Short mmCIF file of N, CA and C in Angstrom, two decimals:
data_model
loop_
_atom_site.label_atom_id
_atom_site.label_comp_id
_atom_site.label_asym_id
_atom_site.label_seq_id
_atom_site.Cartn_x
_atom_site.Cartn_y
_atom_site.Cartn_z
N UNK A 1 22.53 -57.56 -18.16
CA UNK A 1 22.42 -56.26 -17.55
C UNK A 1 20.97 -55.97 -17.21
N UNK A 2 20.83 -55.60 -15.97
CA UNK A 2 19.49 -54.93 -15.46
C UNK A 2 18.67 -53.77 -16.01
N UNK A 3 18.07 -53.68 -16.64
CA UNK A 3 16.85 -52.23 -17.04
C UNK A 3 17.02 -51.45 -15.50
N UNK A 4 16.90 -50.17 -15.13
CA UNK A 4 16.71 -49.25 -13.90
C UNK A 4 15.05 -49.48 -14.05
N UNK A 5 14.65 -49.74 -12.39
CA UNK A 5 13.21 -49.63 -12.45
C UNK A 5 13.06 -47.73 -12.39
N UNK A 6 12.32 -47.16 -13.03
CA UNK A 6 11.41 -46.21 -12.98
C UNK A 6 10.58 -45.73 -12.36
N UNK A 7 10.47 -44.92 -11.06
CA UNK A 7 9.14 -44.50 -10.72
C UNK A 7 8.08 -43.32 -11.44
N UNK A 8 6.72 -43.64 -11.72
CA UNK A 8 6.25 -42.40 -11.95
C UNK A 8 5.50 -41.59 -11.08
N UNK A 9 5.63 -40.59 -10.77
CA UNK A 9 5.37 -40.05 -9.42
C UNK A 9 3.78 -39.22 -9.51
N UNK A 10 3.50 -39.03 -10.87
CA UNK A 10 2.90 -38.19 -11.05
C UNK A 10 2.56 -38.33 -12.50
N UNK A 11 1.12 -38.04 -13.36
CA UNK A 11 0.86 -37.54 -14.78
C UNK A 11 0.01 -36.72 -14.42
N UNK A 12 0.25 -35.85 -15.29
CA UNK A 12 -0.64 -34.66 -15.57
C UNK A 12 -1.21 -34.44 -16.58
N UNK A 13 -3.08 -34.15 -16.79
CA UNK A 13 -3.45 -34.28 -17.85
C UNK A 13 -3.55 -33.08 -18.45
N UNK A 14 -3.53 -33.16 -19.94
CA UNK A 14 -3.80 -31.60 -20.76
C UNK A 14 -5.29 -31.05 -20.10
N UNK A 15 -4.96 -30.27 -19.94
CA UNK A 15 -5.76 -29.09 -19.42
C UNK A 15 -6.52 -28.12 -20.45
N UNK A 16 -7.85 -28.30 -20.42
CA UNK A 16 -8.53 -27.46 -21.85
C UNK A 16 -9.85 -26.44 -20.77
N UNK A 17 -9.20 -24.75 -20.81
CA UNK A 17 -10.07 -23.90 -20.51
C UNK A 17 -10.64 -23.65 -21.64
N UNK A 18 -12.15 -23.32 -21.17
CA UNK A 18 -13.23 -22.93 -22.47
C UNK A 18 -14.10 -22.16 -21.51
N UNK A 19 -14.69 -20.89 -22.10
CA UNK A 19 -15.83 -20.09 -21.99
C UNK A 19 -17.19 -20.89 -21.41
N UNK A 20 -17.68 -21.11 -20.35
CA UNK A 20 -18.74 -21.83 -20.44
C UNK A 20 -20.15 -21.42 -20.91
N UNK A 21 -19.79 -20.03 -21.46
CA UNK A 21 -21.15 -19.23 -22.00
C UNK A 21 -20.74 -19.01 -23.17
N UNK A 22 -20.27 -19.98 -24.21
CA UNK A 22 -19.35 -20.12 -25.49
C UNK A 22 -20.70 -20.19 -26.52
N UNK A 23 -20.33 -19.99 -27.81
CA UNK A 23 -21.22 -19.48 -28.87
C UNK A 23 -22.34 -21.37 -29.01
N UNK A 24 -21.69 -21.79 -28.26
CA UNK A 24 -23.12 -23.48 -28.76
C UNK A 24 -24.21 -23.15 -27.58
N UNK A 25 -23.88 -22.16 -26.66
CA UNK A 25 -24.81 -22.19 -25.45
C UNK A 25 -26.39 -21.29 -25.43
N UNK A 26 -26.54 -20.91 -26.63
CA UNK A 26 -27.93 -20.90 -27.25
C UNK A 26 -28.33 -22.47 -27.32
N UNK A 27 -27.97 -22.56 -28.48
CA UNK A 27 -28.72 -24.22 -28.79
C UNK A 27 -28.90 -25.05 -27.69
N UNK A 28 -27.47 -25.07 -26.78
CA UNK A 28 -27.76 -25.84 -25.49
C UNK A 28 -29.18 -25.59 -24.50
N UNK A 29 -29.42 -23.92 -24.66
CA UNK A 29 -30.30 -23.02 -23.66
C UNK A 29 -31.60 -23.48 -24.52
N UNK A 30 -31.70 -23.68 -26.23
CA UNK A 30 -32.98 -23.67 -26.56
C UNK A 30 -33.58 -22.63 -27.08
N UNK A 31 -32.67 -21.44 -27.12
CA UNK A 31 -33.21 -20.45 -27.35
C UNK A 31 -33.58 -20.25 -28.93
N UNK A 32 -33.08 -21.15 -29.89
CA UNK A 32 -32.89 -20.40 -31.24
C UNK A 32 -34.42 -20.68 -31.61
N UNK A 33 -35.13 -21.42 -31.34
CA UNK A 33 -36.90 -21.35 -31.56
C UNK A 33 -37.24 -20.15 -31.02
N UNK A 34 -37.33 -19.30 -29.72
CA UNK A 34 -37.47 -18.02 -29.81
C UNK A 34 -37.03 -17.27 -30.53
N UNK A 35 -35.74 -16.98 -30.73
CA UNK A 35 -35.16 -16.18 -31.44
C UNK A 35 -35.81 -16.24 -32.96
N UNK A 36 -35.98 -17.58 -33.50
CA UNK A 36 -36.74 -17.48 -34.99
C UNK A 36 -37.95 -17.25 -34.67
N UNK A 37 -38.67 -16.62 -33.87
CA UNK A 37 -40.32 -16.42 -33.89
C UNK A 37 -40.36 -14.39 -33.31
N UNK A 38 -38.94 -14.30 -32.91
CA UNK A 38 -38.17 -12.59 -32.57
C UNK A 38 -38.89 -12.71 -31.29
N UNK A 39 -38.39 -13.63 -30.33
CA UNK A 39 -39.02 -13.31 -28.85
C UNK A 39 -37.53 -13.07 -28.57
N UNK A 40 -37.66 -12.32 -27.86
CA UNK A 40 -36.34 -11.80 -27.11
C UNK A 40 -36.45 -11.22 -25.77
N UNK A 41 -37.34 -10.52 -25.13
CA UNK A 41 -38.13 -10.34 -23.57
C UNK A 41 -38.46 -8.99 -23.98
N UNK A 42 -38.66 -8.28 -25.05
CA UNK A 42 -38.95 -7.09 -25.20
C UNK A 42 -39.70 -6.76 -23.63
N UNK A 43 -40.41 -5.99 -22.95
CA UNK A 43 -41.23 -5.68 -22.23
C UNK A 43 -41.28 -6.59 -21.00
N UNK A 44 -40.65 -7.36 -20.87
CA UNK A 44 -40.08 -7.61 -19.26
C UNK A 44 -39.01 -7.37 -18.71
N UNK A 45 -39.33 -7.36 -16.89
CA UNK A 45 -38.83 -6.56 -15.94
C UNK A 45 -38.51 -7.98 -15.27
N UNK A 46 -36.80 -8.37 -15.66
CA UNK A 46 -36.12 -9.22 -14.83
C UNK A 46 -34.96 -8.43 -13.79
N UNK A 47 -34.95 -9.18 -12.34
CA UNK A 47 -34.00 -8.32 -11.52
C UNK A 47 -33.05 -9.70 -11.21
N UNK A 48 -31.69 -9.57 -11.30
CA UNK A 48 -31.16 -9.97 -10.39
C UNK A 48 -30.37 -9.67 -9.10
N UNK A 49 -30.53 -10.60 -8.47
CA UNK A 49 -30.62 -10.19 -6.79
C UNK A 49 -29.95 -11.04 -6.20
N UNK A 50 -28.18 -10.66 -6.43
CA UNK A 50 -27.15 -11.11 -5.51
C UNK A 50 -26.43 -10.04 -3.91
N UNK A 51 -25.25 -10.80 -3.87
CA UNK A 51 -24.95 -10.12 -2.61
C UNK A 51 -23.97 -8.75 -3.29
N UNK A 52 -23.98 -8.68 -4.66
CA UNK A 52 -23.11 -7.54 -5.25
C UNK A 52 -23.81 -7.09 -6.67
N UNK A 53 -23.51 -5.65 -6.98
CA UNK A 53 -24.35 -5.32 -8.31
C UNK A 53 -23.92 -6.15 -9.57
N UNK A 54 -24.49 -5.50 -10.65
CA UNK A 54 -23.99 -6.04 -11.88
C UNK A 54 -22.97 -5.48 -12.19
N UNK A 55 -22.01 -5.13 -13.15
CA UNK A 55 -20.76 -4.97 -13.23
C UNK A 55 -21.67 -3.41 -14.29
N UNK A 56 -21.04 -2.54 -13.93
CA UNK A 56 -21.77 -1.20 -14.64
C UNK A 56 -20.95 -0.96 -15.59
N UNK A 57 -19.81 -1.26 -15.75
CA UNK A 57 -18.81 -0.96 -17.28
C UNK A 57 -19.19 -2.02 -17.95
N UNK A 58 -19.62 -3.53 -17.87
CA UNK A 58 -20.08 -4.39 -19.29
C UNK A 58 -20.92 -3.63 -20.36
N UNK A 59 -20.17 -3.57 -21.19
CA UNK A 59 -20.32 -2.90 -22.65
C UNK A 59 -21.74 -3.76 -23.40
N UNK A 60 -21.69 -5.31 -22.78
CA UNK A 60 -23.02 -6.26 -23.39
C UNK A 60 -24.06 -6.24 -22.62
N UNK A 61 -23.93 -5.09 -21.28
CA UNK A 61 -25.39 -5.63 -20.79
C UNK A 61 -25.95 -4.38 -20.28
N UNK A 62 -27.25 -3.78 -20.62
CA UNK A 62 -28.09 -2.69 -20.50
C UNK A 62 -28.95 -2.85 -18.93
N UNK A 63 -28.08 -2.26 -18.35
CA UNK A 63 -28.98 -2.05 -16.71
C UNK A 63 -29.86 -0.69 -16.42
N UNK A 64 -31.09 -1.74 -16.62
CA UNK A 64 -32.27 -0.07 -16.57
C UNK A 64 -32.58 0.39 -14.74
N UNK A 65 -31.97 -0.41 -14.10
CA UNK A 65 -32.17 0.91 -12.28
C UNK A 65 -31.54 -1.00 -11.44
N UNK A 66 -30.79 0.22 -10.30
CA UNK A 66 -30.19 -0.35 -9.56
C UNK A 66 -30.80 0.11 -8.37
N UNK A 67 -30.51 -1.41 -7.28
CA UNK A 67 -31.05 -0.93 -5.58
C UNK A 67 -29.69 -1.45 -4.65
N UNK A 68 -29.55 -0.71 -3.94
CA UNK A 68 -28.42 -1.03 -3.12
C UNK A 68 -28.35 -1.43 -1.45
N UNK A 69 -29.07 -2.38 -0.69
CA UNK A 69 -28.98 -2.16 0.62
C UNK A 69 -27.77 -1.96 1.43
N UNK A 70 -26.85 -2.09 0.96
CA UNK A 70 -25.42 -1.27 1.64
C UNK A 70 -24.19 -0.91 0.77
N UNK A 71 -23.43 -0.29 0.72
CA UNK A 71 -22.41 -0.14 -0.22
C UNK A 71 -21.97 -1.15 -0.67
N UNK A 72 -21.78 -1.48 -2.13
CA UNK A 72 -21.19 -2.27 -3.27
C UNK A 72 -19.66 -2.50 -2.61
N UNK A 73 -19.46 -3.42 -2.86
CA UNK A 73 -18.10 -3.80 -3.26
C UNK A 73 -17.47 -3.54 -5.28
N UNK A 74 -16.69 -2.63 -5.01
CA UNK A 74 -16.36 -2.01 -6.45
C UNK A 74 -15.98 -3.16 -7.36
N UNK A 75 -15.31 -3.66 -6.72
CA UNK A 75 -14.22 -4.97 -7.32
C UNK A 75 -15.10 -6.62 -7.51
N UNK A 76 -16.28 -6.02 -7.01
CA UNK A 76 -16.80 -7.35 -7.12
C UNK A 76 -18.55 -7.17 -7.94
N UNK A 77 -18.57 -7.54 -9.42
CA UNK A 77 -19.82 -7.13 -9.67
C UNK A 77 -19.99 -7.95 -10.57
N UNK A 78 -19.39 -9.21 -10.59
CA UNK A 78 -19.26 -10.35 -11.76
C UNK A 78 -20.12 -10.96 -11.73
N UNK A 79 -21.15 -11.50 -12.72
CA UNK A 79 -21.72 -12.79 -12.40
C UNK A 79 -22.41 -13.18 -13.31
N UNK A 80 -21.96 -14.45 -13.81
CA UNK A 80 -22.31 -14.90 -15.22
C UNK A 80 -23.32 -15.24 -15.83
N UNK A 81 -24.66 -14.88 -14.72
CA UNK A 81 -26.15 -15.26 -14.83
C UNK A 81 -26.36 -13.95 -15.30
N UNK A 82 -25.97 -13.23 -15.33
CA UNK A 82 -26.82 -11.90 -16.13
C UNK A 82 -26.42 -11.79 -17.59
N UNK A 83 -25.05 -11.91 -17.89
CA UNK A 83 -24.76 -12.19 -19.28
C UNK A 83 -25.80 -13.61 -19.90
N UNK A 84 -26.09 -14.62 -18.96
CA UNK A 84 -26.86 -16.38 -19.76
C UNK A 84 -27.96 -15.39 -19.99
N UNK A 85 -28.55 -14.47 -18.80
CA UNK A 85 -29.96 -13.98 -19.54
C UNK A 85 -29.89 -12.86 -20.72
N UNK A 86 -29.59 -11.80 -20.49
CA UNK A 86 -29.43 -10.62 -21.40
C UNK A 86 -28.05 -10.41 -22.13
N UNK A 87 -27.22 -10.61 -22.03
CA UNK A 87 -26.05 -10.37 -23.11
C UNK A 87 -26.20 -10.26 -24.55
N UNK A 88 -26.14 -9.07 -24.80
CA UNK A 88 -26.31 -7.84 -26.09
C UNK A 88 -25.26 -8.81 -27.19
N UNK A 89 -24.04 -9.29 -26.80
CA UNK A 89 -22.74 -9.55 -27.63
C UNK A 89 -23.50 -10.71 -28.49
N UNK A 90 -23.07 -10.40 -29.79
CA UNK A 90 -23.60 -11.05 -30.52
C UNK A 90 -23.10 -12.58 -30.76
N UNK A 91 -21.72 -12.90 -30.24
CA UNK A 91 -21.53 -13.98 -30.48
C UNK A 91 -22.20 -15.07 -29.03
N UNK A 92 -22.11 -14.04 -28.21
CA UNK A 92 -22.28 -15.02 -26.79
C UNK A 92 -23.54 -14.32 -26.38
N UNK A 93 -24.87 -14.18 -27.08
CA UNK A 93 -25.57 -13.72 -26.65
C UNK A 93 -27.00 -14.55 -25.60
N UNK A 94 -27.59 -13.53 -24.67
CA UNK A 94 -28.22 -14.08 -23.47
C UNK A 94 -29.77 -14.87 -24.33
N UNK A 95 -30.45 -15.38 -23.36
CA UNK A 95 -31.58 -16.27 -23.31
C UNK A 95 -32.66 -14.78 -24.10
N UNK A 96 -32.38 -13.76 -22.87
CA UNK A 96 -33.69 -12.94 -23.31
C UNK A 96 -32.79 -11.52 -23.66
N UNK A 97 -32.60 -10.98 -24.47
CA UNK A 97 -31.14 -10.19 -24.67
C UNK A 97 -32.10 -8.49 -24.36
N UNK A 98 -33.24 -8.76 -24.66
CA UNK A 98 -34.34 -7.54 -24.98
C UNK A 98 -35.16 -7.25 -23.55
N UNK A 99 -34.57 -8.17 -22.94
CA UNK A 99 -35.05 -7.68 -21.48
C UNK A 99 -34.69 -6.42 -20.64
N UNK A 100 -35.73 -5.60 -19.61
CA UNK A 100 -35.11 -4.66 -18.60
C UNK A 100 -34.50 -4.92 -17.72
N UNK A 101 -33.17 -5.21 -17.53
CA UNK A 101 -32.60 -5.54 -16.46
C UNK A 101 -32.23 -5.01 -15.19
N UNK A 102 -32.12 -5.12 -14.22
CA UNK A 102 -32.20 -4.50 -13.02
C UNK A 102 -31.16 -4.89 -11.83
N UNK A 103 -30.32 -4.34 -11.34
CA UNK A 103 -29.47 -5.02 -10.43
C UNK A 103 -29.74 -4.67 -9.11
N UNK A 104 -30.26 -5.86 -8.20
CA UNK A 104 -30.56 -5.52 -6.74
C UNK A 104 -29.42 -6.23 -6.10
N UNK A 105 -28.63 -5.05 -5.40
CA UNK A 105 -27.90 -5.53 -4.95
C UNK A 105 -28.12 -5.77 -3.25
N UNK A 106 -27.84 -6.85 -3.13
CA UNK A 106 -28.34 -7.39 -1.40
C UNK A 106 -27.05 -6.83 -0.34
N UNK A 107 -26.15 -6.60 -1.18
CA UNK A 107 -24.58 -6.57 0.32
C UNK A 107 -24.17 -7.34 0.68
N UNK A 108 -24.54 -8.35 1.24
CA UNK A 108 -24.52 -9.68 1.54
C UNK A 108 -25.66 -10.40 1.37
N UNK A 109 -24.92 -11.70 1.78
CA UNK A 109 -26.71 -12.64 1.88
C UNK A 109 -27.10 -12.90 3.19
N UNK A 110 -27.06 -12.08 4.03
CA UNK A 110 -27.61 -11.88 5.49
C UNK A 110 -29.27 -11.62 5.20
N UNK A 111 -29.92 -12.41 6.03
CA UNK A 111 -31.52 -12.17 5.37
C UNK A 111 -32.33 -10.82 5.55
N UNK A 112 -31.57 -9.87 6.19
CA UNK A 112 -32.21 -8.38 6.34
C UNK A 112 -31.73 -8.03 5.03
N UNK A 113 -30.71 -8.55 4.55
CA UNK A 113 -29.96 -7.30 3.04
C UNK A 113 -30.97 -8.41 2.10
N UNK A 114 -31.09 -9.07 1.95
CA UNK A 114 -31.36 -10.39 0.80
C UNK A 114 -32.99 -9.49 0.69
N UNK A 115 -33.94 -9.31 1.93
CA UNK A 115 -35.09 -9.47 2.21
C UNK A 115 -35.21 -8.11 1.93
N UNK A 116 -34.16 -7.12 1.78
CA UNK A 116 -34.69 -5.45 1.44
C UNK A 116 -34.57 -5.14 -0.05
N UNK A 117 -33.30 -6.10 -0.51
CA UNK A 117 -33.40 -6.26 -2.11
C UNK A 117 -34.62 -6.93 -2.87
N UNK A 118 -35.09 -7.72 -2.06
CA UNK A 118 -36.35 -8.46 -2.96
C UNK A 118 -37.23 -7.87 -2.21
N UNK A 119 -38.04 -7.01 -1.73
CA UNK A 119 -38.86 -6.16 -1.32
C UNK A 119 -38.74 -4.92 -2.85
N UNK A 120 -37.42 -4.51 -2.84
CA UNK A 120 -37.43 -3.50 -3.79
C UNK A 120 -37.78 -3.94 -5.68
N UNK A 121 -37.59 -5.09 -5.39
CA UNK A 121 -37.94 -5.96 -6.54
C UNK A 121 -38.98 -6.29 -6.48
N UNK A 122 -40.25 -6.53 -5.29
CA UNK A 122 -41.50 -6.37 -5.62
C UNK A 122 -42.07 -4.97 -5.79
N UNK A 123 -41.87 -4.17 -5.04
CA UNK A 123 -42.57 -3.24 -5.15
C UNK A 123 -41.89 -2.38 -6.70
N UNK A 124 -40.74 -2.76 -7.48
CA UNK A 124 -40.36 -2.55 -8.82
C UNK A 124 -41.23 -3.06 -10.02
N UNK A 125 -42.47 -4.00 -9.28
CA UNK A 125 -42.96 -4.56 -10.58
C UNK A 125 -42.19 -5.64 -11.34
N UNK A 126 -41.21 -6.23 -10.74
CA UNK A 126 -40.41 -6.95 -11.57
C UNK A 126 -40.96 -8.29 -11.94
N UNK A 127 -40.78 -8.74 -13.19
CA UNK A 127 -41.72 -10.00 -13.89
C UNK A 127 -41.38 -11.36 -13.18
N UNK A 128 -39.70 -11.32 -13.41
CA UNK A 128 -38.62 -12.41 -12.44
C UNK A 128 -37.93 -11.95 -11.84
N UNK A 129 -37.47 -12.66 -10.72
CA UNK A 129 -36.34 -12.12 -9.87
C UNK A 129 -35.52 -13.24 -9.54
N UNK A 130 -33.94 -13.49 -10.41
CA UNK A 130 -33.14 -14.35 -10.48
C UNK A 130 -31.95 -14.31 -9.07
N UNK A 131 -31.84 -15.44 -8.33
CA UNK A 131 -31.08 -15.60 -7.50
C UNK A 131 -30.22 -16.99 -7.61
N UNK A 132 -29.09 -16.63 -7.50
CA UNK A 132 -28.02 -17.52 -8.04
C UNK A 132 -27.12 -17.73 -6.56
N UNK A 133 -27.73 -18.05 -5.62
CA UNK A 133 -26.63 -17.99 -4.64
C UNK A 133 -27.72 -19.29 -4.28
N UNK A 134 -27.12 -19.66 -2.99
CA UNK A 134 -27.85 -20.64 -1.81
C UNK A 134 -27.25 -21.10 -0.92
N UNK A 135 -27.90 -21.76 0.43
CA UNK A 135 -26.93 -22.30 1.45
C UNK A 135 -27.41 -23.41 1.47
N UNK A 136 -26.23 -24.48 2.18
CA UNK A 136 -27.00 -26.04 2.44
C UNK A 136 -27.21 -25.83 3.51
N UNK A 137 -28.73 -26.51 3.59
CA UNK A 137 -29.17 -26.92 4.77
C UNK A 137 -29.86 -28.21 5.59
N UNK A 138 -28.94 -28.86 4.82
CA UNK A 138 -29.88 -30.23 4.99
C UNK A 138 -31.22 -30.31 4.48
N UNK A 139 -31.46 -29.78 3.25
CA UNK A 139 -32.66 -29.76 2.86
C UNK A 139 -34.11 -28.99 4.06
N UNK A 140 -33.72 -28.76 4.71
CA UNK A 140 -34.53 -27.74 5.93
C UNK A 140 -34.86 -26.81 5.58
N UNK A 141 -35.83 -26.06 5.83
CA UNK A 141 -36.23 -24.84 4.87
C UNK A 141 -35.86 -23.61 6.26
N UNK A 142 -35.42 -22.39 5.41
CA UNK A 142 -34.90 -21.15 6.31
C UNK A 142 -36.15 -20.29 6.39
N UNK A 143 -35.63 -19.19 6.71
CA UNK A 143 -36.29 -18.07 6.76
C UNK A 143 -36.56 -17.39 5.45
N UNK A 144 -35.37 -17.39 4.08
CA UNK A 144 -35.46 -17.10 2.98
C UNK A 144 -36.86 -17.76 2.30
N UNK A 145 -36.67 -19.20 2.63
CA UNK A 145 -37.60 -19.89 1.89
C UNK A 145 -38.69 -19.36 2.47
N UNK A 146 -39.35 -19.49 3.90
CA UNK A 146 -40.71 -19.31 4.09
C UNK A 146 -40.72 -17.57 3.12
N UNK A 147 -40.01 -16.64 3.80
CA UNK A 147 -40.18 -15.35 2.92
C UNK A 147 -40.75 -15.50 1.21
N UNK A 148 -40.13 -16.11 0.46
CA UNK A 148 -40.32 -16.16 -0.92
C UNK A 148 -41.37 -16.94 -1.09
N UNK A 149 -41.58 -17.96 -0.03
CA UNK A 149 -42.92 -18.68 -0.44
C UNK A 149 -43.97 -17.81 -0.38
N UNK A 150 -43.73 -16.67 0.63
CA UNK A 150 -44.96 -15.69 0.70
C UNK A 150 -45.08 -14.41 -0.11
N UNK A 151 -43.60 -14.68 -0.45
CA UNK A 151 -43.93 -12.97 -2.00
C UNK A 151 -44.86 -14.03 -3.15
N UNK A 152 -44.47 -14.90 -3.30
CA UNK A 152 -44.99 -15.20 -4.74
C UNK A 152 -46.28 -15.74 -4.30
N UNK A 153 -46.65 -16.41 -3.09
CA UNK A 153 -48.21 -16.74 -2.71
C UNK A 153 -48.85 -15.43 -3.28
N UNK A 154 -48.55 -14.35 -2.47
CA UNK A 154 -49.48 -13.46 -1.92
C UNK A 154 -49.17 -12.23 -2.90
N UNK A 155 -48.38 -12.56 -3.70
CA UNK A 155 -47.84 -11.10 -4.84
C UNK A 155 -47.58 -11.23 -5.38
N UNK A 156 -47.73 -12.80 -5.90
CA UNK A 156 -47.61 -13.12 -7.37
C UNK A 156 -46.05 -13.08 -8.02
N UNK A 157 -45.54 -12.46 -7.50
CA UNK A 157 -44.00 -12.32 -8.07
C UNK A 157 -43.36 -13.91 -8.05
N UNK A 158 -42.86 -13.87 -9.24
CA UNK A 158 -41.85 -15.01 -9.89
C UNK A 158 -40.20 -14.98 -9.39
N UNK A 159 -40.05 -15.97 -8.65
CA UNK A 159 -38.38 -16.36 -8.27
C UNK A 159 -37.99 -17.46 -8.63
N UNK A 160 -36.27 -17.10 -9.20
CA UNK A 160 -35.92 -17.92 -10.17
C UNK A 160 -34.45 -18.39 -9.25
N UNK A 161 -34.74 -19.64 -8.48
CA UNK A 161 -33.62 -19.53 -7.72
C UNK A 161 -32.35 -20.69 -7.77
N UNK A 162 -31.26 -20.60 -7.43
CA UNK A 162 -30.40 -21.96 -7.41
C UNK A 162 -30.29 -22.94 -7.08
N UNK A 163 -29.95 -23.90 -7.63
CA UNK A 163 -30.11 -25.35 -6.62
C UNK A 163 -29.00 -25.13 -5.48
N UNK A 164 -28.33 -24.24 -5.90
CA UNK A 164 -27.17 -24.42 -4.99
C UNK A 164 -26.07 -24.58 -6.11
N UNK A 165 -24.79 -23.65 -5.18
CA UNK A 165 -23.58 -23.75 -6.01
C UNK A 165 -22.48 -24.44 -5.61
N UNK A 166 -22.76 -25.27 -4.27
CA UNK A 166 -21.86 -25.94 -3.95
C UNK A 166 -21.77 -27.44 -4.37
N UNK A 167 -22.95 -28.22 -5.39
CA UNK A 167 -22.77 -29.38 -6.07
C UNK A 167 -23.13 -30.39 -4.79
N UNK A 168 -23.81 -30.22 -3.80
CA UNK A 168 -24.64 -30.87 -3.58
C UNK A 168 -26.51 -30.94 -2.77
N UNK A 169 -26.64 -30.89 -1.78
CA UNK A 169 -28.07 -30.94 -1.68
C UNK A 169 -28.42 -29.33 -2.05
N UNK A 170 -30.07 -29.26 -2.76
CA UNK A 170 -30.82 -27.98 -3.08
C UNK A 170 -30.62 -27.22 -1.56
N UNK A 171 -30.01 -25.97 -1.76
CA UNK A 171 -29.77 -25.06 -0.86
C UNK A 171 -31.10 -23.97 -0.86
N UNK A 172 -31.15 -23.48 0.21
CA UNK A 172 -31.88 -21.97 0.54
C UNK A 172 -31.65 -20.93 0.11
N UNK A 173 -32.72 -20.48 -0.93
CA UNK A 173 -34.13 -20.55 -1.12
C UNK A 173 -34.68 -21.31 -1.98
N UNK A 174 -33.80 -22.37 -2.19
CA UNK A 174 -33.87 -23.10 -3.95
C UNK A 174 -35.34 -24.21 -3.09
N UNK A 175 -35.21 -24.05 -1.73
CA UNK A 175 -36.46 -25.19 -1.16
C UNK A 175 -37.64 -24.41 -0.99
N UNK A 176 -37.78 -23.28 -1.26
CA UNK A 176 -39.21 -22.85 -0.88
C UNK A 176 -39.88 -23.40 -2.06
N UNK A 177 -41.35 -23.58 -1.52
CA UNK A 177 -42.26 -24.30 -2.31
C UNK A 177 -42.55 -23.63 -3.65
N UNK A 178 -42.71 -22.02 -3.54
CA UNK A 178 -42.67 -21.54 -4.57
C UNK A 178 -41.80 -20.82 -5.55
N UNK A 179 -40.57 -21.22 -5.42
CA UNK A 179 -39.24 -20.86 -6.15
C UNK A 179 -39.21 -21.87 -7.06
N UNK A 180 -39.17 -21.30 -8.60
CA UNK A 180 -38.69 -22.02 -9.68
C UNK A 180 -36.98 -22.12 -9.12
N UNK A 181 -36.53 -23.49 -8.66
CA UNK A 181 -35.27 -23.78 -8.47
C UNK A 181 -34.40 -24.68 -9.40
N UNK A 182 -33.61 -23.71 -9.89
CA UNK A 182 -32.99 -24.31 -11.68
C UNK A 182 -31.71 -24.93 -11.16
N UNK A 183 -30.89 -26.02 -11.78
CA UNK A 183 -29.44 -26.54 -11.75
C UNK A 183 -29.03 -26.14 -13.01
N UNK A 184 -27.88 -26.52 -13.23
CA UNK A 184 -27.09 -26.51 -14.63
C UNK A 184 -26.52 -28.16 -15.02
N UNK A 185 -25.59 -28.10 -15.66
CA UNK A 185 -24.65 -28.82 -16.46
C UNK A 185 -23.77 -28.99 -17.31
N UNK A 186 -23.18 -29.58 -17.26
CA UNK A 186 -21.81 -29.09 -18.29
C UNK A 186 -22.07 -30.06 -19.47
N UNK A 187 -22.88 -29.12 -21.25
CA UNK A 187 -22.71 -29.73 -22.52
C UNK A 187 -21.60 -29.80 -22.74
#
């Protein structure tokens, strides 16, 4: 008698969601040498400066002044770079938790809204100004980039920008010469 051949059409693997800002992501960040010496950002003025505010009901994160170049989108104020820096929650807490935080919101990332939010972030005095967005451009530098190369030439202001979130070449503004342009990774 013959065995039936079998097709398998398909496996599917177990599937494991996890927090990616989960309680090991200090140690991963480095932070616990600050934290044992009590640096925490007491007395700096970090802004971040997406195309939407910070989320104003998070219970973990203290927003000391907001800028708006066009009306917010209500439904949209998520973004997980402000919890990595400042997040109050003690189990998932941020890099600098003691920092002033600031939400500039751009509207979009059209370079008149981008360029009136980080205007309001220089003239705020702000220490850093974190940007988590970018476009590819074939590595070509935009208009963003020359702009930021010239706040921080000429005004000293610090930008903290993305390599890009689409996983491959450093996007705009992550190419201006003077943008600290950070990646990630998955510990």
């Amino acid at each position: 008698e013959r065995t039936p051949a079998f097709l398998i059409a398909h496996v599917y693997l177990e599937r494991f969601d996890r927090n990616d800002h989960n309680s090991s992501a200090n140690s991963t960040h480095r932070t616990t040498t600050p934290y044992a010496n009590g640096w925490r950002g007491a007395g700096i003025r970090v802004a971040m400066l997406e195309n939407n505010g910070i989320d104003p009901a998070c219970p973990h994160l203290s927003v000391s002044g907001w800028f708006s170049a066009a009306a917010p989108n209500p439904d949209n104020h998520i973004h997980g770079t402000s919890g990595c820096v400042a997040s109050r929650l003690a189990t998932r807490r941020g890099a600098s938790p003691d920092v002033s935080l600031f939400s500039a919101n751009a509207a979009s990332y059209g370079d008149a809204n981008v360029t009136a939010a980080a205007d309001w972030c220089a003239t705020s005095n702000m220490d850093a100004t974190n940007m988590s967005f970018g476009g590819d451009y074939n590595g070509v530098q935009q208009y963003l980039d020359r702009y930021f190369d010239y706040q921080a030439r000429f005004y000293w202001d610090s930008y903290v920008a993305s390599a890009g979130n689409g996983g491959g070449d450093v996007g705009s503004p992550g190419t201006a010469w003077n943008c600290i342009t950070v990646g990630s990774f998955n510990d």
